[in-house]
Coordinates of N, CA, C and O in Angstrom, one line a residue:
X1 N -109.1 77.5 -96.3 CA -108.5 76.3 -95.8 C -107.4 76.6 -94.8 O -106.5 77.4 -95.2
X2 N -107.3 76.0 -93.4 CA -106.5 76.4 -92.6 C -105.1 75.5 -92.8 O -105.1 74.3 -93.0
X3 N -103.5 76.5 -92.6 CA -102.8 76.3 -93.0 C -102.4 74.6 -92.9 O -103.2 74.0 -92.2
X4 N -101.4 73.9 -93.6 CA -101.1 72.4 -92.7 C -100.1 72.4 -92.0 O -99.2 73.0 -92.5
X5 N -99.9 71.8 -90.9 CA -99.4 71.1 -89.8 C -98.3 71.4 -90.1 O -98.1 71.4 -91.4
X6 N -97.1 71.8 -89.1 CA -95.4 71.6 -89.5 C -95.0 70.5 -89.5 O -94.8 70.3 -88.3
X7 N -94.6 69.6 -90.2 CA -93.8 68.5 -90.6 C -93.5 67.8 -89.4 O -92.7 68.6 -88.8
X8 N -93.7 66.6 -88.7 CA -93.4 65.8 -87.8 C -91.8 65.6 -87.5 O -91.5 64.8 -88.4
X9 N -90.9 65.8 -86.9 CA -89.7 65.2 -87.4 C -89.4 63.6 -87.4 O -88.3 63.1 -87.8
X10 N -90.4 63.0 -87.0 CA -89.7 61.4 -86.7 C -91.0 60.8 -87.8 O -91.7 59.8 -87.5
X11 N -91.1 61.6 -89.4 CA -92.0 61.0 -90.0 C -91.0 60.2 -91.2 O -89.9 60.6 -91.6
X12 N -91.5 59.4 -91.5 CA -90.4 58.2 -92.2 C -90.5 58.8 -94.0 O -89.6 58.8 -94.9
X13 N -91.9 59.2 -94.2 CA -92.3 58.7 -95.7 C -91.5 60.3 -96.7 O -91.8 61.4 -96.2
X14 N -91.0 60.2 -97.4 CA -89.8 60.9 -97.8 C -90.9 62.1 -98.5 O -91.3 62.5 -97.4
X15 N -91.6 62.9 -99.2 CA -92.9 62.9 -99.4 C -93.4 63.5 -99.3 O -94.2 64.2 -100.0
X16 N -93.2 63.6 -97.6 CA -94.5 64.2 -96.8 C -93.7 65.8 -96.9 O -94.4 66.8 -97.0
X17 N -92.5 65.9 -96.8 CA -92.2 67.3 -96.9 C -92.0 67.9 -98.3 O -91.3 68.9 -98.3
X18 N -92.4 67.5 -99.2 CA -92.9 67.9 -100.3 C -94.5 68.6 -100.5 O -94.8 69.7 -101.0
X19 N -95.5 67.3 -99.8 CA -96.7 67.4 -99.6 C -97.2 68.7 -99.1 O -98.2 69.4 -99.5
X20 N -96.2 69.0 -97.6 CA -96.6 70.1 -96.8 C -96.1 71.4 -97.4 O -96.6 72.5 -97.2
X21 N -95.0 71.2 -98.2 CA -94.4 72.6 -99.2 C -95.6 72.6 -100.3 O -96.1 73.7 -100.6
X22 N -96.1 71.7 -100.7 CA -97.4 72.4 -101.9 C -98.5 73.4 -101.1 O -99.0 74.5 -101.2
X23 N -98.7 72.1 -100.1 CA -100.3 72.8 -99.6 C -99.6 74.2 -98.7 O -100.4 75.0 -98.7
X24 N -98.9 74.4 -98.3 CA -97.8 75.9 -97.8 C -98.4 76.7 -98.9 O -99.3 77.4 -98.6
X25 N -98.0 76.7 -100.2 CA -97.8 77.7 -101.3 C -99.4 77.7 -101.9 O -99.8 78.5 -102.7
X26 N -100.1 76.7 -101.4 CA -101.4 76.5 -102.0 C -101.7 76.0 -102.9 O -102.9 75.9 -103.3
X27 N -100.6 75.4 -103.4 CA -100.9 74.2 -104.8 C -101.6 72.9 -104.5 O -100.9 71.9 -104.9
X28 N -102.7 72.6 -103.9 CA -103.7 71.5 -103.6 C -103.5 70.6 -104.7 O -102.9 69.5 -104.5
X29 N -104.1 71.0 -106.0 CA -103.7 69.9 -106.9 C -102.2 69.4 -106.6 O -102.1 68.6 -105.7
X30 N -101.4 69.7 -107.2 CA -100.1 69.2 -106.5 C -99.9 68.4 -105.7 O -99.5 67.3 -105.9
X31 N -100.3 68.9 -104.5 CA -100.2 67.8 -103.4 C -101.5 66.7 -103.7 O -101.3 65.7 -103.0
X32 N -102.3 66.7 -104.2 CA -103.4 65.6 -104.8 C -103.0 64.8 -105.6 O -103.1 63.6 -105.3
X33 N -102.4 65.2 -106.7 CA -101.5 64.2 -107.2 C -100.5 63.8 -106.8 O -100.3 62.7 -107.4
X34 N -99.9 63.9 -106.4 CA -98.5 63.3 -105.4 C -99.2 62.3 -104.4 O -98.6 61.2 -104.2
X35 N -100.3 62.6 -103.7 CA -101.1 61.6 -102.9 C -102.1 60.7 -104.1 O -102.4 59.6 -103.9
X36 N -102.3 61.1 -104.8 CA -103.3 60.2 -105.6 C -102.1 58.6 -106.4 O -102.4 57.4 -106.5
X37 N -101.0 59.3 -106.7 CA -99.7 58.7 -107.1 C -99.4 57.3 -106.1 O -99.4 56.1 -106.2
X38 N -99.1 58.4 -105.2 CA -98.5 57.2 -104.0 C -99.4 55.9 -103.8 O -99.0 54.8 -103.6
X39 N -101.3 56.5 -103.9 CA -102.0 55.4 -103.5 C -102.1 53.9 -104.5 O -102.4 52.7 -104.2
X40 N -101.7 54.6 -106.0 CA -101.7 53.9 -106.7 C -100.2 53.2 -107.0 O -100.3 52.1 -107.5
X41 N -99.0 53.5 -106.9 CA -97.6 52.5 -107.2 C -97.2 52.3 -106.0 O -96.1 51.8 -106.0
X42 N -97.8 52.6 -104.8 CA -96.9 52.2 -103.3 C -96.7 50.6 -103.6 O -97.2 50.1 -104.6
X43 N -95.9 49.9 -102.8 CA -95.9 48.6 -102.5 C -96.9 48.5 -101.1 O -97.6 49.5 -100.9
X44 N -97.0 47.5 -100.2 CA -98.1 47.9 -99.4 C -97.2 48.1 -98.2 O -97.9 48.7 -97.3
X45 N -96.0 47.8 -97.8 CA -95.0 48.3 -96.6 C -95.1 50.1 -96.5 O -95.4 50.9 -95.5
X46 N -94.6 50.4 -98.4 CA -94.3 51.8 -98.4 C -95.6 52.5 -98.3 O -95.8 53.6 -97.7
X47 N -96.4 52.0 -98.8 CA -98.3 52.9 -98.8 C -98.5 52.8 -97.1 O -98.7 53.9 -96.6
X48 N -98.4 51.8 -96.3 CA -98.7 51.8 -94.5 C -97.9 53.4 -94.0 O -98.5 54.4 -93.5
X49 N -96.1 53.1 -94.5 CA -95.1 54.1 -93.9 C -96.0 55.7 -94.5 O -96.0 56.6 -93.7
X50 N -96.8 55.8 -95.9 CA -96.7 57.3 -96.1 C -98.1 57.1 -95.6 O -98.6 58.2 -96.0
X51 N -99.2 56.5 -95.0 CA -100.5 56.7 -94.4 C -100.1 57.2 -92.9 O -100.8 57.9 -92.2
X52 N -98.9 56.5 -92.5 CA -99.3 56.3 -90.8 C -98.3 58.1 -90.8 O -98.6 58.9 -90.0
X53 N -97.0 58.4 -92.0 CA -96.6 59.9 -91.9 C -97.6 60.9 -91.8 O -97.6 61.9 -91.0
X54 N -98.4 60.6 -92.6 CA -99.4 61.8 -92.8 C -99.9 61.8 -91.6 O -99.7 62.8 -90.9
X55 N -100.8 60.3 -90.8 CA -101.5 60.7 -89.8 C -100.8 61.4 -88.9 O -101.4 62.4 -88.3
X56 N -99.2 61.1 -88.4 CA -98.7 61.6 -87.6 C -98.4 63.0 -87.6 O -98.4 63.7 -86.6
X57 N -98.1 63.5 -88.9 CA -98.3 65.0 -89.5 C -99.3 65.7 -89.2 O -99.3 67.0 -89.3
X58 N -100.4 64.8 -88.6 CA -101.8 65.5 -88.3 C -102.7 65.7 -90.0 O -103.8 66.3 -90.2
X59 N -101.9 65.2 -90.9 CA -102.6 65.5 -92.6 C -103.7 64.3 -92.6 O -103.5 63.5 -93.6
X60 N -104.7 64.1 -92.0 CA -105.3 62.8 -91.7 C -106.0 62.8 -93.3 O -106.0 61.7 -93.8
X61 N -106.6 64.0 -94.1 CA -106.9 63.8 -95.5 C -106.5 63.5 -96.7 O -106.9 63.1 -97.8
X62 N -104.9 63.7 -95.8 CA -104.0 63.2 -97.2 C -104.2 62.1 -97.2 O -104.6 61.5 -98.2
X63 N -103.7 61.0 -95.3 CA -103.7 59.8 -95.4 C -104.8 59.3 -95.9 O -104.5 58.4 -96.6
X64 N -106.3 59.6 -95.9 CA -107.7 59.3 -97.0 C -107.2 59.0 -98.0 O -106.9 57.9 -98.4
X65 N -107.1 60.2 -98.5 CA -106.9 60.1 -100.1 C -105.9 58.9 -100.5 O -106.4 58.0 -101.2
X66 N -104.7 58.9 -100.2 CA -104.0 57.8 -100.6 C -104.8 56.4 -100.3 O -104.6 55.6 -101.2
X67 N -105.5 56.1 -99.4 CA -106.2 55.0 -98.9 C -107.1 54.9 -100.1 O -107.3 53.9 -100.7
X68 N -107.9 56.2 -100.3 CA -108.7 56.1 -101.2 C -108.6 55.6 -103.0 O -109.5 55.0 -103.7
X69 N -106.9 56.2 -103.3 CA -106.6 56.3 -104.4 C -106.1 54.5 -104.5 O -106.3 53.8 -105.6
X70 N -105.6 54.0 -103.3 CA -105.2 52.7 -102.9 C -106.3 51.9 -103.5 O -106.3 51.0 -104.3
X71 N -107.4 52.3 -102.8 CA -108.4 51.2 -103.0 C -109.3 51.3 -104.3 O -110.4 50.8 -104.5
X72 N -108.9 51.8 -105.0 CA -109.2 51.6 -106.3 C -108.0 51.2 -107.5 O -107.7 51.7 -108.6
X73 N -107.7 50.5 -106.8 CA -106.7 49.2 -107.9 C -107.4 48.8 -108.3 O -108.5 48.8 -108.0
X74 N -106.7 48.2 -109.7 CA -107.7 46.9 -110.5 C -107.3 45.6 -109.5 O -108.0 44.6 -109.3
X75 N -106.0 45.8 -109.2 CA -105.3 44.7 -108.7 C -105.7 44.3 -107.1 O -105.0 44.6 -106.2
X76 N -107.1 43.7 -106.8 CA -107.6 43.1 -105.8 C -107.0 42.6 -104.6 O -107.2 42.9 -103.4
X77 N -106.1 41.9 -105.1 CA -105.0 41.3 -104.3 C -104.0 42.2 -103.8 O -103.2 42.0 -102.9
X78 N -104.0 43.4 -104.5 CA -102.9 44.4 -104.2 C -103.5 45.4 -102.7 O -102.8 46.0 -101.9
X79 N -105.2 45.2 -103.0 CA -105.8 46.1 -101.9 C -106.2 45.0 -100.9 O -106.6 45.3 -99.8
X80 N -106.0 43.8 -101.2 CA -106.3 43.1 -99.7 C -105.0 42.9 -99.3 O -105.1 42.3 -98.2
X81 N -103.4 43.1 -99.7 CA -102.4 43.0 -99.3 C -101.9 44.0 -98.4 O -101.2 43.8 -97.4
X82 N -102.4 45.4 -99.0 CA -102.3 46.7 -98.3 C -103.2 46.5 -97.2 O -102.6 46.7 -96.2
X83 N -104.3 46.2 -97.1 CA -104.7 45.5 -95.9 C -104.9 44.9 -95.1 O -105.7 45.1 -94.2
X84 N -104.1 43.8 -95.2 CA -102.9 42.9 -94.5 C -101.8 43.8 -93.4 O -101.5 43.8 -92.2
X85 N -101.1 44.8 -94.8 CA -99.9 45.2 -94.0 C -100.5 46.4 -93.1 O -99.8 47.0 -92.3
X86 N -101.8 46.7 -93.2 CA -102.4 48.5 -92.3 C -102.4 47.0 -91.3 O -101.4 46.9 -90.6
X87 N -103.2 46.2 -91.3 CA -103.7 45.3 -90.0 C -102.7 45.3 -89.2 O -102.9 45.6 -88.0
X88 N -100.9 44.7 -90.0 CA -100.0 44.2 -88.9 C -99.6 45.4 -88.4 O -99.3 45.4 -87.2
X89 N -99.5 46.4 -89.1 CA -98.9 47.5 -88.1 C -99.8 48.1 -87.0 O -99.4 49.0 -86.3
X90 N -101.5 47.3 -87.0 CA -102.0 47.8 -85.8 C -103.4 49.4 -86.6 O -104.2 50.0 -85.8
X91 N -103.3 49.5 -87.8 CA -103.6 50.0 -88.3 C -105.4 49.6 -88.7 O -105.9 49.2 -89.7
X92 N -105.8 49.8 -87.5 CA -107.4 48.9 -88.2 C -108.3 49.7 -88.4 O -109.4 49.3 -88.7
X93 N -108.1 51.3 -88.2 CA -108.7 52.3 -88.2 C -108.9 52.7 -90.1 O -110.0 53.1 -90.6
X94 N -107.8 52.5 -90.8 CA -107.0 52.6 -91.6 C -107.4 51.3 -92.2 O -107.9 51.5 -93.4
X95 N -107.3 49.9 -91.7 CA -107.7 48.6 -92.5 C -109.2 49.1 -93.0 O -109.4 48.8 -94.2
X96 N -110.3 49.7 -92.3 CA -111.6 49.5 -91.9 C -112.3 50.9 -93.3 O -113.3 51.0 -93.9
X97 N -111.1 51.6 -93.2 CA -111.5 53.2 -94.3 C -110.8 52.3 -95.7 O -111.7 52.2 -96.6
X98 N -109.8 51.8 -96.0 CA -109.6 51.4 -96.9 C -110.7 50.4 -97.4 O -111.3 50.7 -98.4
X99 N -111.0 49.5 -97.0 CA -112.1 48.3 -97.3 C -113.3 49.0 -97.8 O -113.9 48.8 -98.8
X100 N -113.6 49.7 -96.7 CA -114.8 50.4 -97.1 C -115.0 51.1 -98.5 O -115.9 50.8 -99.3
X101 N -113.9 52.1 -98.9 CA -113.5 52.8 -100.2 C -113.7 51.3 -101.5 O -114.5 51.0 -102.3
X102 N -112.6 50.9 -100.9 CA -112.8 49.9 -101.6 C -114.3 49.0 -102.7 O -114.6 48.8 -103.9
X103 N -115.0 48.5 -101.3 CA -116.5 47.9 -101.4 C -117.2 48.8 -102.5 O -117.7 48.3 -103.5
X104 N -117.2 50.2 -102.4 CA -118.6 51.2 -102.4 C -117.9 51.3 -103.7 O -118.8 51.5 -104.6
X105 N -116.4 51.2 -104.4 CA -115.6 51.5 -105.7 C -117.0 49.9 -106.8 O -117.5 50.1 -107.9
X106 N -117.1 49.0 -106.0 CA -117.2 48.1 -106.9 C -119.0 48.1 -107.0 O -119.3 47.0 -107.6
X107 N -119.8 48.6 -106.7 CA -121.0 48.5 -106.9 C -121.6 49.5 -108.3 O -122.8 49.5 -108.6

């Protein structure tokens, strides 16, 4: 697995330089849980700020995963609210991967 990205400096989500010290040392699980975490207790402002860090980090799998781990709420309203807030920030790339996770969760 090729190394990850050096930390962005204008990335907001507090996190992300935790995230990049696991996957540094090679602790994957680690950083999977810490993203699996976030997608599940974010509010939907703070889950946008640690999707759009990662992307900007260039970690575009982490931001997955959290989308992923997001979209398997029980709480429905909680994943159409999270995608609400990916929409207003412009985020439809991100609105479009979450929904999808979402759909394929409930069949």
């Amino acid at each position: 697995m090729p190394a990850p990205p050096t930390p962005v400096a204008d990335t907001s989500w507090a996190e992300l330089k935790t995230i990049n010290v696991y996957l540094a040392d090679g602790k994957h699980r680690d950083a999977g849980l810490l993203l699996w975490r976030a997608g599940r207790t974010l509010d939907a402002a703070d889950l946008v700020k640690a999707v759009g860090s990662c992307r900007t980090a260039g970690l575009n799998e982490a931001a997955e995963s959290v989308l992923t781990s997001a979209s398997e709420r029980a709480d429905r309203q909680a994943v159409l609210n999270i995608a609400a807030a990916l929409g207003h920030a412009g985020r439809e790339q991100d609105v479009a991967f979450l929904l999808n996770a979402a759909t394929r969760g409930t069949r």
